[in-house]
PDB file of C-alpha atoms and ligand atoms in Angstrom:
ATOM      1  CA  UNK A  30      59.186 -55.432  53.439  1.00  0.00           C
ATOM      2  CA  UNK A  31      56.754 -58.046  53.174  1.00  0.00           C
ATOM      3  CA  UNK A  32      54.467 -57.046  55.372  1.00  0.00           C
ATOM      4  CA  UNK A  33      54.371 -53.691  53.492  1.00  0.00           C
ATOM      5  CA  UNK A  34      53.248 -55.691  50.482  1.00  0.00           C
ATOM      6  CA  UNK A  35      50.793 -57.288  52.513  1.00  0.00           C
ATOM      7  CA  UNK A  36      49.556 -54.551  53.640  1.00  0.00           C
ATOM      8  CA  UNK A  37      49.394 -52.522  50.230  1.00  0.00           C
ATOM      9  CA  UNK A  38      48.036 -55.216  48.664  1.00  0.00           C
ATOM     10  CA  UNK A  39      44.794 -55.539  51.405  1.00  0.00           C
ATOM     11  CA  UNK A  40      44.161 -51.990  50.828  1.00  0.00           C
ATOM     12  CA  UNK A  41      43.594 -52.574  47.294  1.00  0.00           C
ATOM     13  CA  UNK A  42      41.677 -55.653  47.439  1.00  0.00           C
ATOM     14  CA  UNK A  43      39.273 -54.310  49.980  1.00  0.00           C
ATOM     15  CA  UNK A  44      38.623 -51.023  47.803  1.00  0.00           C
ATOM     16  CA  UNK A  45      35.627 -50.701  45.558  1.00  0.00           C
ATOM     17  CA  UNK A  46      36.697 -46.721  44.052  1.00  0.00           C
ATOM     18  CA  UNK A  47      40.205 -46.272  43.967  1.00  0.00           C
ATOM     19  CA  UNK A  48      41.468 -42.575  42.901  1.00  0.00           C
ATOM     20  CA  UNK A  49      45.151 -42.688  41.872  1.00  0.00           C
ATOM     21  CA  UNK A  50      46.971 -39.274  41.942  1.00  0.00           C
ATOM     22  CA  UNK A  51      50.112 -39.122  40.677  1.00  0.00           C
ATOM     23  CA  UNK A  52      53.290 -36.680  40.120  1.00  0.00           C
ATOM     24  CA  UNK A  53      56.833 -36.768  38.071  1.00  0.00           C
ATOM     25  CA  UNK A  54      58.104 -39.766  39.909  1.00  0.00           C
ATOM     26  CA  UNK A  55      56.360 -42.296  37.882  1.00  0.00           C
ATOM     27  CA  UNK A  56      57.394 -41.064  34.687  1.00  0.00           C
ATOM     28  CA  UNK A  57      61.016 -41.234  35.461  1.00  0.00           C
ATOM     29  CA  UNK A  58      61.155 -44.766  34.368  1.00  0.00           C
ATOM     30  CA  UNK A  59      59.811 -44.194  31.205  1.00  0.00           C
ATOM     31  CA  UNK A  60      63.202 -41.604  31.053  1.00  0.00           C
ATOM     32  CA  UNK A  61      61.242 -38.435  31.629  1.00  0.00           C
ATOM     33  CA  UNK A  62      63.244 -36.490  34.480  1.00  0.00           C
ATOM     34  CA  UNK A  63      61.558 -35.077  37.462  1.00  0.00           C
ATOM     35  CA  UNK A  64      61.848 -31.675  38.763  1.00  0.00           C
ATOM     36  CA  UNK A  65      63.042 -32.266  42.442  1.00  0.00           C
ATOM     37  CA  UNK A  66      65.443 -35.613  42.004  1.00  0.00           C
ATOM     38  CA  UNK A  67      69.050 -35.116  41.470  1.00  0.00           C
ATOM     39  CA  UNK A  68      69.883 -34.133  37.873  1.00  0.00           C
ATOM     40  CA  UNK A  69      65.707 -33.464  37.883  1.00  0.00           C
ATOM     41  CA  UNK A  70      64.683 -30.585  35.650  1.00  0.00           C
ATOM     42  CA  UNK A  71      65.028 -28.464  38.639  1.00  0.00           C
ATOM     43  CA  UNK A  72      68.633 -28.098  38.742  1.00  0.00           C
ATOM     44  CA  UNK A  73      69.041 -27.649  35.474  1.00  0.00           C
ATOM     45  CA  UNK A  74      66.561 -25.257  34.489  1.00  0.00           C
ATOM     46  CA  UNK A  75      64.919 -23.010  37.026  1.00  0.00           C
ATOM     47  CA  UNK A  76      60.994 -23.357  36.142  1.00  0.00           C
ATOM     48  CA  UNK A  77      60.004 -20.213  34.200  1.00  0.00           C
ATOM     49  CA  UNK A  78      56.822 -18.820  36.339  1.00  0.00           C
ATOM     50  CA  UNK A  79      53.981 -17.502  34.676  1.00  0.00           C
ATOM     51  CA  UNK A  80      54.228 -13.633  35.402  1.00  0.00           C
ATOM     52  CA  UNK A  81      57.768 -14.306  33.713  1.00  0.00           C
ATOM     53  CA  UNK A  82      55.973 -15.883  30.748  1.00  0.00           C
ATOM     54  CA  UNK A  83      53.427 -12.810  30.243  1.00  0.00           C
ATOM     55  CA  UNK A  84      56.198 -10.094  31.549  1.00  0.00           C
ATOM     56  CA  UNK A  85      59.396 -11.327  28.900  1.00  0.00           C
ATOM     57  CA  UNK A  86      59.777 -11.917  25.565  1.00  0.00           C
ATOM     58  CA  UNK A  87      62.841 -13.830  26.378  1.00  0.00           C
ATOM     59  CA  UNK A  88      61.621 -15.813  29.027  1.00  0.00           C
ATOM     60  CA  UNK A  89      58.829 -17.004  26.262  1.00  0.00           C
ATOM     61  CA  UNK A  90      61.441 -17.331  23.966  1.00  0.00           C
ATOM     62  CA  UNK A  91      63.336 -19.352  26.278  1.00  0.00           C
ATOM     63  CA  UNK A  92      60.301 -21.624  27.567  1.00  0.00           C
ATOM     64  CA  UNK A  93      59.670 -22.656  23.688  1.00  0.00           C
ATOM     65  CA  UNK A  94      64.025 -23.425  23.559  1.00  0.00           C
ATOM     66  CA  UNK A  95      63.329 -25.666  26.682  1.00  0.00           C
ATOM     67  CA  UNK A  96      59.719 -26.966  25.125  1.00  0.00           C
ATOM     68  CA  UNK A  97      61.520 -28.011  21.910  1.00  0.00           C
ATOM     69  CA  UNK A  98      64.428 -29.805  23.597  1.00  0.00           C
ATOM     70  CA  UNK A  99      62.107 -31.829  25.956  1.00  0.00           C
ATOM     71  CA  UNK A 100      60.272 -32.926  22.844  1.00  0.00           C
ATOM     72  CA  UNK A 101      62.701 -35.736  21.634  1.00  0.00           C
ATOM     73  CA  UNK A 102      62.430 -36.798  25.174  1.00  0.00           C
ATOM     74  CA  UNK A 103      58.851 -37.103  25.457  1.00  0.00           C
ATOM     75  CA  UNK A 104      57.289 -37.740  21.773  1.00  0.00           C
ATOM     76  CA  UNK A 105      59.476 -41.262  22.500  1.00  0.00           C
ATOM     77  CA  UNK A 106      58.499 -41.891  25.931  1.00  0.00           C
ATOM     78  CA  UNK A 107      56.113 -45.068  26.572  1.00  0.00           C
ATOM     79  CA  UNK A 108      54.089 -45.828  29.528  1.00  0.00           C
ATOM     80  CA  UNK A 109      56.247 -48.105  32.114  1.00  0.00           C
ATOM     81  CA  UNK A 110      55.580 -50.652  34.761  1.00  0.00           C
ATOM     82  CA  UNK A 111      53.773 -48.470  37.219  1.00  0.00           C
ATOM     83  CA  UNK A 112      51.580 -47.103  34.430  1.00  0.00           C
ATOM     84  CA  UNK A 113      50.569 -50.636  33.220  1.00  0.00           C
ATOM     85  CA  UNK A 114      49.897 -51.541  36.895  1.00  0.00           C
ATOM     86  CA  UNK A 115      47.451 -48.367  37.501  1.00  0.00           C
ATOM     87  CA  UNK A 116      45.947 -49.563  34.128  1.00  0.00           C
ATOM     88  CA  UNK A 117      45.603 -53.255  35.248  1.00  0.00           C
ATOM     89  CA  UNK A 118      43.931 -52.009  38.302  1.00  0.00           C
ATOM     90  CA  UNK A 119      41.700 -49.930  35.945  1.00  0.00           C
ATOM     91  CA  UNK A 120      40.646 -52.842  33.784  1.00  0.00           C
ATOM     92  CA  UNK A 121      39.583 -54.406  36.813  1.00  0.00           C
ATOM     93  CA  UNK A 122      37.324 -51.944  37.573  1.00  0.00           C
ATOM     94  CA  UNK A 123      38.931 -50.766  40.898  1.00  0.00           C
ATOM     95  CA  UNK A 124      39.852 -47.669  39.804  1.00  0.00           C
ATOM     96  CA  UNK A 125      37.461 -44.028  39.511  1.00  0.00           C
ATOM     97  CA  UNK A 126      39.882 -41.628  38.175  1.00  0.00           C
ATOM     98  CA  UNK A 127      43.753 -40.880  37.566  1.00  0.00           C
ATOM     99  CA  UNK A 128      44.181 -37.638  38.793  1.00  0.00           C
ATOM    100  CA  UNK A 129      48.017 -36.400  37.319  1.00  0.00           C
ATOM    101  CA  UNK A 130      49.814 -33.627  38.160  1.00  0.00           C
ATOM    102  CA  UNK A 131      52.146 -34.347  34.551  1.00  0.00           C
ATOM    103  CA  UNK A 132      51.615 -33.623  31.233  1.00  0.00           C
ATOM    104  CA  UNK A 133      52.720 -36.456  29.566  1.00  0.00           C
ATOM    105  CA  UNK A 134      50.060 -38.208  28.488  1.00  0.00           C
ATOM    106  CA  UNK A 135      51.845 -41.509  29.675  1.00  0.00           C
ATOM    107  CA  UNK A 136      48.235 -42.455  31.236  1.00  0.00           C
ATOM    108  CA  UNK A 137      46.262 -42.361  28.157  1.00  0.00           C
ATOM    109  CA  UNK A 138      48.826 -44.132  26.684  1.00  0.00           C
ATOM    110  CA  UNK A 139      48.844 -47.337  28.685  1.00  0.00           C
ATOM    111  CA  UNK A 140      45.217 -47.333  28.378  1.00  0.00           C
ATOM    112  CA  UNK A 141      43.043 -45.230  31.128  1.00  0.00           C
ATOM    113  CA  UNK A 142      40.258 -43.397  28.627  1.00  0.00           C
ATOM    114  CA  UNK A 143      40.517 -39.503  28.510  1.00  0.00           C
ATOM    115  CA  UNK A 144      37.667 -39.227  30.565  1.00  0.00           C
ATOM    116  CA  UNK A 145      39.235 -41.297  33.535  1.00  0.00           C
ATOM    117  CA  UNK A 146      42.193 -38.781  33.350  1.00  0.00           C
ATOM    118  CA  UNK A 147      42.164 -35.244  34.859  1.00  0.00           C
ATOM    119  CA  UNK A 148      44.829 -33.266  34.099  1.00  0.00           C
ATOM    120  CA  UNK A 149      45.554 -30.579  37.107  1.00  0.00           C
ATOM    121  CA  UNK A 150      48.980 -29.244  35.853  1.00  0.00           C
ATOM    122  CA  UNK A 151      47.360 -29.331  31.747  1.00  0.00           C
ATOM    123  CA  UNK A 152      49.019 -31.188  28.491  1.00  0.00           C
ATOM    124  CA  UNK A 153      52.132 -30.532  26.542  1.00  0.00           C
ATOM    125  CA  UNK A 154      51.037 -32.065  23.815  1.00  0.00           C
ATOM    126  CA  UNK A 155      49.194 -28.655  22.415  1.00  0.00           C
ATOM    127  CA  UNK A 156      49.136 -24.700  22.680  1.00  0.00           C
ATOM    128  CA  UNK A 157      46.977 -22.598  23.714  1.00  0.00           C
ATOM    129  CA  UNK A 158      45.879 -19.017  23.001  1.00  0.00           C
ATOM    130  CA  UNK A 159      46.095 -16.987  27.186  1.00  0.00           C
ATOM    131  CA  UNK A 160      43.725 -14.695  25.806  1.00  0.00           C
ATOM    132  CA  UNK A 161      40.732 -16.717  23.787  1.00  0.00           C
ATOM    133  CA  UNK A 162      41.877 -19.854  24.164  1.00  0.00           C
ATOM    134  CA  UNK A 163      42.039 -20.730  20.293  1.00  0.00           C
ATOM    135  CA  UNK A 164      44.303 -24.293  20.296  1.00  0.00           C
ATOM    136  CA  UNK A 165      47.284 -24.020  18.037  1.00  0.00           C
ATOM    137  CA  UNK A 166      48.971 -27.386  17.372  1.00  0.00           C
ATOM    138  CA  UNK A 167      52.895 -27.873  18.339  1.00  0.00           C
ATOM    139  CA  UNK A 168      53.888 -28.328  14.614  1.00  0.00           C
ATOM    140  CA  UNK A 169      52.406 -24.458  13.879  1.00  0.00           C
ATOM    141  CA  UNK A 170      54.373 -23.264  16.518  1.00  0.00           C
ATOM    142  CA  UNK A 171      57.737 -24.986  15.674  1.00  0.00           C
ATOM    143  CA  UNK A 172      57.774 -23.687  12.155  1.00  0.00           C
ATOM    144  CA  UNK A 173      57.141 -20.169  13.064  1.00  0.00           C
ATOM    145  CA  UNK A 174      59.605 -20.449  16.221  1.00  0.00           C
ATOM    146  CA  UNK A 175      62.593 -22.819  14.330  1.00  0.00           C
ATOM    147  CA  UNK A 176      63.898 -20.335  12.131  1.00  0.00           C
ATOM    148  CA  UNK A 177      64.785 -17.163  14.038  1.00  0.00           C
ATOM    149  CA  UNK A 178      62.609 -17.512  16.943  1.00  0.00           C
ATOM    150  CA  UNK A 179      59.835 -15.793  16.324  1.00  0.00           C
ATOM    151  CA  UNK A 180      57.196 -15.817  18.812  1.00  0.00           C
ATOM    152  CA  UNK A 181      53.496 -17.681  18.098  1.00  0.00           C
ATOM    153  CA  UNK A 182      50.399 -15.072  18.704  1.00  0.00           C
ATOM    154  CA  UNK A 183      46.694 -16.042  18.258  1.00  0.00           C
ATOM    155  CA  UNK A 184      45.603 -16.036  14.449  1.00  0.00           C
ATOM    156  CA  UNK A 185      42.170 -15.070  15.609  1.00  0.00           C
ATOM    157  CA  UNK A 186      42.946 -12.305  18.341  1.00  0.00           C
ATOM    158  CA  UNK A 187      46.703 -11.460  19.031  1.00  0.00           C
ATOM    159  CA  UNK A 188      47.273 -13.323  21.950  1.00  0.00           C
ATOM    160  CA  UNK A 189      50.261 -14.833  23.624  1.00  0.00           C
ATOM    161  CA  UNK A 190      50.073 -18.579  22.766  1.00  0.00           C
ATOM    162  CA  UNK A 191      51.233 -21.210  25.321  1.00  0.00           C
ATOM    163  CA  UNK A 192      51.368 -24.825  25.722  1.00  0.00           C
ATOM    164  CA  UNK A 193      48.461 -26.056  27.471  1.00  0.00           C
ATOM    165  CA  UNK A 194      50.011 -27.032  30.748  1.00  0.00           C
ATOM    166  CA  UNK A 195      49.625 -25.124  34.041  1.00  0.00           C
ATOM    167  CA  UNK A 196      52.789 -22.622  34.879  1.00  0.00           C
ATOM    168  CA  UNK A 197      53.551 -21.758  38.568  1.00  0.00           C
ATOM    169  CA  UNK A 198      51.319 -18.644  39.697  1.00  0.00           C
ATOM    170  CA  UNK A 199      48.884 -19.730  36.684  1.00  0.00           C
ATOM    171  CA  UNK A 200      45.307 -20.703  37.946  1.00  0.00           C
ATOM    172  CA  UNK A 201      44.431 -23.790  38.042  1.00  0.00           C
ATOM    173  CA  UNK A 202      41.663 -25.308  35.622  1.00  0.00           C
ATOM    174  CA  UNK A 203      38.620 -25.030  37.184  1.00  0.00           C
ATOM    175  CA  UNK A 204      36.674 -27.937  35.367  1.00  0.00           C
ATOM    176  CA  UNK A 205      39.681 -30.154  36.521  1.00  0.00           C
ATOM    177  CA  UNK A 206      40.259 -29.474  39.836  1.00  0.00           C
ATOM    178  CA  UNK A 207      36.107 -29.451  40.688  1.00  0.00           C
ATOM    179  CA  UNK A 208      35.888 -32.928  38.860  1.00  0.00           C
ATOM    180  CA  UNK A 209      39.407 -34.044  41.297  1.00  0.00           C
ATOM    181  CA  UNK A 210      38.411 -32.789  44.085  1.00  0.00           C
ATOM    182  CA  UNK A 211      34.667 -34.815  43.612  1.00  0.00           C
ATOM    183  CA  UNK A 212      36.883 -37.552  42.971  1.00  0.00           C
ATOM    184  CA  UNK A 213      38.839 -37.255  45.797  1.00  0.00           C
ATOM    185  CA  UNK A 214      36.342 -37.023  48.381  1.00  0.00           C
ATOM    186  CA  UNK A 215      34.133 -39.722  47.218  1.00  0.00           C
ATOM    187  CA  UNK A 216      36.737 -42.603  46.754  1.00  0.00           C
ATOM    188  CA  UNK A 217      37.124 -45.558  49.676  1.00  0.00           C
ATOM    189  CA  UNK A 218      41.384 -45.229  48.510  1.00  0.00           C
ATOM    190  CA  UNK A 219      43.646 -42.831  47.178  1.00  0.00           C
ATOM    191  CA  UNK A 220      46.802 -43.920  45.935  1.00  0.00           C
ATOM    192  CA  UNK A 221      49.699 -40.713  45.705  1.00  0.00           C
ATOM    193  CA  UNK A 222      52.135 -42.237  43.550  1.00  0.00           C
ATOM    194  CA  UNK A 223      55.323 -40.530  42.488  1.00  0.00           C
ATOM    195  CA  UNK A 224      54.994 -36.847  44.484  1.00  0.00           C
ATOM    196  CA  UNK A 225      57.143 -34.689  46.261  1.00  0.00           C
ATOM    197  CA  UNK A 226      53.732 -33.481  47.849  1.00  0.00           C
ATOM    198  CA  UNK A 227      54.787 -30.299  47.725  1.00  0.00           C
ATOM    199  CA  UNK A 228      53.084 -28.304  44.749  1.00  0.00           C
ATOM    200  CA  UNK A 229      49.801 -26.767  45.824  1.00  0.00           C
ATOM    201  CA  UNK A 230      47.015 -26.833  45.649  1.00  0.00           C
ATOM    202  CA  UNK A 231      47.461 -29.859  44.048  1.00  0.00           C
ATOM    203  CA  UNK A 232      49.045 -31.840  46.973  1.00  0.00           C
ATOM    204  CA  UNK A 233      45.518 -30.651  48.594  1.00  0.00           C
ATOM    205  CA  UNK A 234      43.968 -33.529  46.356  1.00  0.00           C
ATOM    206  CA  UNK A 235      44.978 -36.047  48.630  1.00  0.00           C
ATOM    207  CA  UNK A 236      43.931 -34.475  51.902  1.00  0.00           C
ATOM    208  CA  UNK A 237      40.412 -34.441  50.296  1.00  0.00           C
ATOM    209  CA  UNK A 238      40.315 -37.933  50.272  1.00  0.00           C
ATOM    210  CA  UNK A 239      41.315 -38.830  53.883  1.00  0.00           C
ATOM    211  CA  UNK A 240      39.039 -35.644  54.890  1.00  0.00           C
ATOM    212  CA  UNK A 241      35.898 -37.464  53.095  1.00  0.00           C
ATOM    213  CA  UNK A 242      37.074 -41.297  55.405  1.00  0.00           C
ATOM    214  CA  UNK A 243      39.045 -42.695  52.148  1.00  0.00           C
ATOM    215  CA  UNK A 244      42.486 -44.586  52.946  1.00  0.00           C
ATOM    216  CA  UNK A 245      45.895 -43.049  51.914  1.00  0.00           C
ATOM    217  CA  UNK A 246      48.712 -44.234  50.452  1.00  0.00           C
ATOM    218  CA  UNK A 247      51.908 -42.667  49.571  1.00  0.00           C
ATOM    219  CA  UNK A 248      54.306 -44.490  47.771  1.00  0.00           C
ATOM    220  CA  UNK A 249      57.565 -42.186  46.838  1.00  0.00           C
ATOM    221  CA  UNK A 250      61.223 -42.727  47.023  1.00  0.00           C
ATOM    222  CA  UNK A 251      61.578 -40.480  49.752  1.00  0.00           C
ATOM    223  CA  UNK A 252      59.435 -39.173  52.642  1.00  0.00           C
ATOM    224  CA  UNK A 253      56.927 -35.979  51.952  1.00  0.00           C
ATOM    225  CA  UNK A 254      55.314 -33.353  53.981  1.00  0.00           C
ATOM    226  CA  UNK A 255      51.709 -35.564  53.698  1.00  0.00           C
ATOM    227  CA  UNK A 256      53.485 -39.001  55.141  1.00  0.00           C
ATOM    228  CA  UNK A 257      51.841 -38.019  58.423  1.00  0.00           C
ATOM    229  CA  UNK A 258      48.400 -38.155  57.337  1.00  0.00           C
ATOM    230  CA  UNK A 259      48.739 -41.492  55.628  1.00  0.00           C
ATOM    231  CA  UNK A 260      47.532 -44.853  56.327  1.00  0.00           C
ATOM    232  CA  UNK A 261      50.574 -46.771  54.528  1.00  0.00           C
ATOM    233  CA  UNK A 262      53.415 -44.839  53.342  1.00  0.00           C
ATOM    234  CA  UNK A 263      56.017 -47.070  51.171  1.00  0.00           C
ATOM    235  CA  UNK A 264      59.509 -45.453  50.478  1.00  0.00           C
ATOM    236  CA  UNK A 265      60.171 -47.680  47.362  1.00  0.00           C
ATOM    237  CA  UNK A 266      60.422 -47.801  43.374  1.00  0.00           C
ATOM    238  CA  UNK A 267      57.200 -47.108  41.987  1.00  0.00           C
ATOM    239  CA  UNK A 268      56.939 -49.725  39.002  1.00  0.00           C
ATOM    240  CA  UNK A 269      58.550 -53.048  41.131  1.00  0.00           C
ATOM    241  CA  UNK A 270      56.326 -52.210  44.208  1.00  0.00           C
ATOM    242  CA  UNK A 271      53.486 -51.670  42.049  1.00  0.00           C
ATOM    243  CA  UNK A 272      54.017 -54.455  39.858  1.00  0.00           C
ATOM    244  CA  UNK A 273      54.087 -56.813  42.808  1.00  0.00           C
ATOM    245  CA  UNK A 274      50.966 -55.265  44.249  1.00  0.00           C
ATOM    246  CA  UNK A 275      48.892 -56.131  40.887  1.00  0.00           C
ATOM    247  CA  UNK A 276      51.206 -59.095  40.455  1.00  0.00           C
ATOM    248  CA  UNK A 277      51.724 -58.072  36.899  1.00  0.00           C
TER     249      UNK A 277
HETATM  250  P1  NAD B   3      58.495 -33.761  41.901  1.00  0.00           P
HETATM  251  O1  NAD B   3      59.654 -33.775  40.961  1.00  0.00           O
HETATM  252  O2  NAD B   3      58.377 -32.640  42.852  1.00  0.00           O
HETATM  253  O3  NAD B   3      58.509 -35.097  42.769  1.00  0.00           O
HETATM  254  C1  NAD B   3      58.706 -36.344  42.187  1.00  0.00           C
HETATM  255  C2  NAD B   3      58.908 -37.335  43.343  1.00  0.00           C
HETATM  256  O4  NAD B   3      58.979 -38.650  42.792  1.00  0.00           O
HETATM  257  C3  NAD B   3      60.188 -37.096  44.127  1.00  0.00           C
HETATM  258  O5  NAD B   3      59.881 -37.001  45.511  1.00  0.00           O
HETATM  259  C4  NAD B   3      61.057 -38.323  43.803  1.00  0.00           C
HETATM  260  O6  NAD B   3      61.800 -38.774  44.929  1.00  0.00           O
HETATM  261  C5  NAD B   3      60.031 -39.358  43.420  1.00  0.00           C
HETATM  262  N1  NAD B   3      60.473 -40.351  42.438  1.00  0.00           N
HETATM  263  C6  NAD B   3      61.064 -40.117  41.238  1.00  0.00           C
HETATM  264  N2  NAD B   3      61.240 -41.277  40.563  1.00  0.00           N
HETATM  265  C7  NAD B   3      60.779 -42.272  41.369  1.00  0.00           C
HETATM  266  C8  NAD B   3      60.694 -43.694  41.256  1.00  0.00           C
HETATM  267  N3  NAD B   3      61.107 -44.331  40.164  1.00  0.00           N
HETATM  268  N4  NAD B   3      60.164 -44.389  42.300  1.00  0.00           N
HETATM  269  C9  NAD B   3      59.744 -43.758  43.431  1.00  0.00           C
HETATM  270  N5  NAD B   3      59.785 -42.418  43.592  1.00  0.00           N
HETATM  271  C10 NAD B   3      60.293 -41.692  42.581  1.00  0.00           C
HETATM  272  O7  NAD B   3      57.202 -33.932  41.025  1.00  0.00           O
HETATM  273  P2  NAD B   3      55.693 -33.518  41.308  1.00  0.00           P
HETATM  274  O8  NAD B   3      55.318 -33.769  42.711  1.00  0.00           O
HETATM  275  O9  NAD B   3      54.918 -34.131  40.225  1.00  0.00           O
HETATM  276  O10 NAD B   3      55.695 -31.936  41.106  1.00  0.00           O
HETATM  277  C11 NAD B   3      56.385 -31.329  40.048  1.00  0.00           C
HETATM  278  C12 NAD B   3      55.545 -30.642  38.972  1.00  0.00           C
HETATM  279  O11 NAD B   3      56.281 -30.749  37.769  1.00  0.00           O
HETATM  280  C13 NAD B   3      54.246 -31.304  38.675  1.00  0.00           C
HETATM  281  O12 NAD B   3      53.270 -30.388  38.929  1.00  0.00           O
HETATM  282  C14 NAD B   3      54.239 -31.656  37.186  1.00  0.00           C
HETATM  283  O13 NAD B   3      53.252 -30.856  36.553  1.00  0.00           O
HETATM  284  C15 NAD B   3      55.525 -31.166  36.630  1.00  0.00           C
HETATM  285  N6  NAD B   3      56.364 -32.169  35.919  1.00  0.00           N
HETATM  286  C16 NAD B   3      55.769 -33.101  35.106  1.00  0.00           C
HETATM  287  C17 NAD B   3      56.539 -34.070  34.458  1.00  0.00           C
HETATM  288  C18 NAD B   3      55.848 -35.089  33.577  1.00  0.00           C
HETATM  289  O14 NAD B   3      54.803 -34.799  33.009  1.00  0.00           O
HETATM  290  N7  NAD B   3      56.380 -36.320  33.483  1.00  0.00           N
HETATM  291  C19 NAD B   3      57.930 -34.078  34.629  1.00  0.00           C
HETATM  292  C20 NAD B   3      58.523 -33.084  35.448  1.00  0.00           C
HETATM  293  C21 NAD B   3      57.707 -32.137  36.090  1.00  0.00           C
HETATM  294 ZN1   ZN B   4      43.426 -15.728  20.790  1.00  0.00          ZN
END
């Protein structure tokens, strides 16, 4: 175990441009739920896909139901241990970008600027016109949904409004996975922190990096599909391990 540490920790200190990419896992200490865990969101709620979204009114109905009960959940969720790590690292200077697969916002929050955060999977935090992409804020849509639910459209063209996060079979946002993916393949280290490794094409993110000679780390509960390709892979709790490594 120690010489895990030891190791870990050498990887850091000899990196100039660490790029940390992270997934659910190291939110679930700050009482978000996963999707794959036991008890994650998985079991309970089969994710709604996106030709669902645009195909049924009652799969949009039910995808605001599910949006609305997260929200106690998240508006009261603070950054953890592992997120005040990352951001120790980042006041350091070690670190280039936090590429995150959530939606969150937990990064911001302990500190890593909006720039220094690319969000691959979007934010839950707003709504979003598919058609124009007119933002509608959360509040707008809870009032018209609350009382009978009655679905949001776009004020300005008709549209079918949807939080601004990234459904399965929705593309990807372009600006965020160009600005990852230059991240990715011009860092000496990139840390995978919290991800099942299996959502694509964001689990190609880390791939970039060892493609372009950068070090890999995959720290996780349990083992993932990219464990092979990495230099160090640590099967532990995110915010003790990492807390150790930054000796916060
Ligand atoms: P995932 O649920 O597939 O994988 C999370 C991984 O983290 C699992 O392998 C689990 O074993 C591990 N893990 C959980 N807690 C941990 C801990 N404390 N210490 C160590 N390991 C821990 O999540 P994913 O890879 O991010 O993919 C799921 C998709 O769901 C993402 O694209 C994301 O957009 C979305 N999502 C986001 C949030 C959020 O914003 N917090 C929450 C749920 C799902
Ligand atoms: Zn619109």
């Amino acid at each position: 175990m120690q010489a895990e540490f030891d190791a870990f920790t050498e990887l850091i200190e000899n990196s100039r441009s660490i790029v940390i990419f992270t997934g659910a896992g190291i939110s679930t200490e700050s009482g978000i739920p996963d999707f794959r865990s036991p008890g994650g969101l998985w079991e309970k709620n089969r994710p709604i896909d996106f030709s669902e979204f645009l195909g049924s009114e009652e799969a949009r109905r039910e995808s605001w139901r599910r949006k609305f009960a997260m929200e106690s959940v998240l508006s009261k969720a603070k950054p953890n241990k592992g997120h005040m790590a990352i951001s120790s690292l980042y006041d350091k200077g070690k670190i280039g970008a936090v590429i995150t697969q959530n939606i969150d916002g937990l990064h911001q929050a302990s500190g890593i600027r909006d720039e220094d955060v690319i969000e691959v999977h979007g934010n839950t935090t707003y709504a979003k016109c598919l058609d124009c992409g007119s933002r509608m804020e959360l509040v707008e849509v809870q009032k018209i949904f609350s009382e009978d639910e009655t679905l949001p459209i776009c004020g300005r063209c008709g549209g079918i409004i949807k939080t601004a996060t990234i459904s399965f079979g929705q593309a990807m946002p372009e600006e965020e996975m160009r600005r990852a993916s230059a991240a990715a393949l011009t860092c000496d280290l990139l840390l995978a922190i919290g991800s099942s490794l299996v959502v694509y094409p964001a689990a190609d993110i880390p791939l970039m990096a060892k493609q372009g000679g950068a070090g890999l780390v995959i720290l996780n509960r349990e083992p993932t599909p990219l464990d092979g390709h990495a230099d160090l892979v640590l099967n532990r709790e995110i915010g003790e391990t990492l807390a150790a490594v930054t000796k916060l």
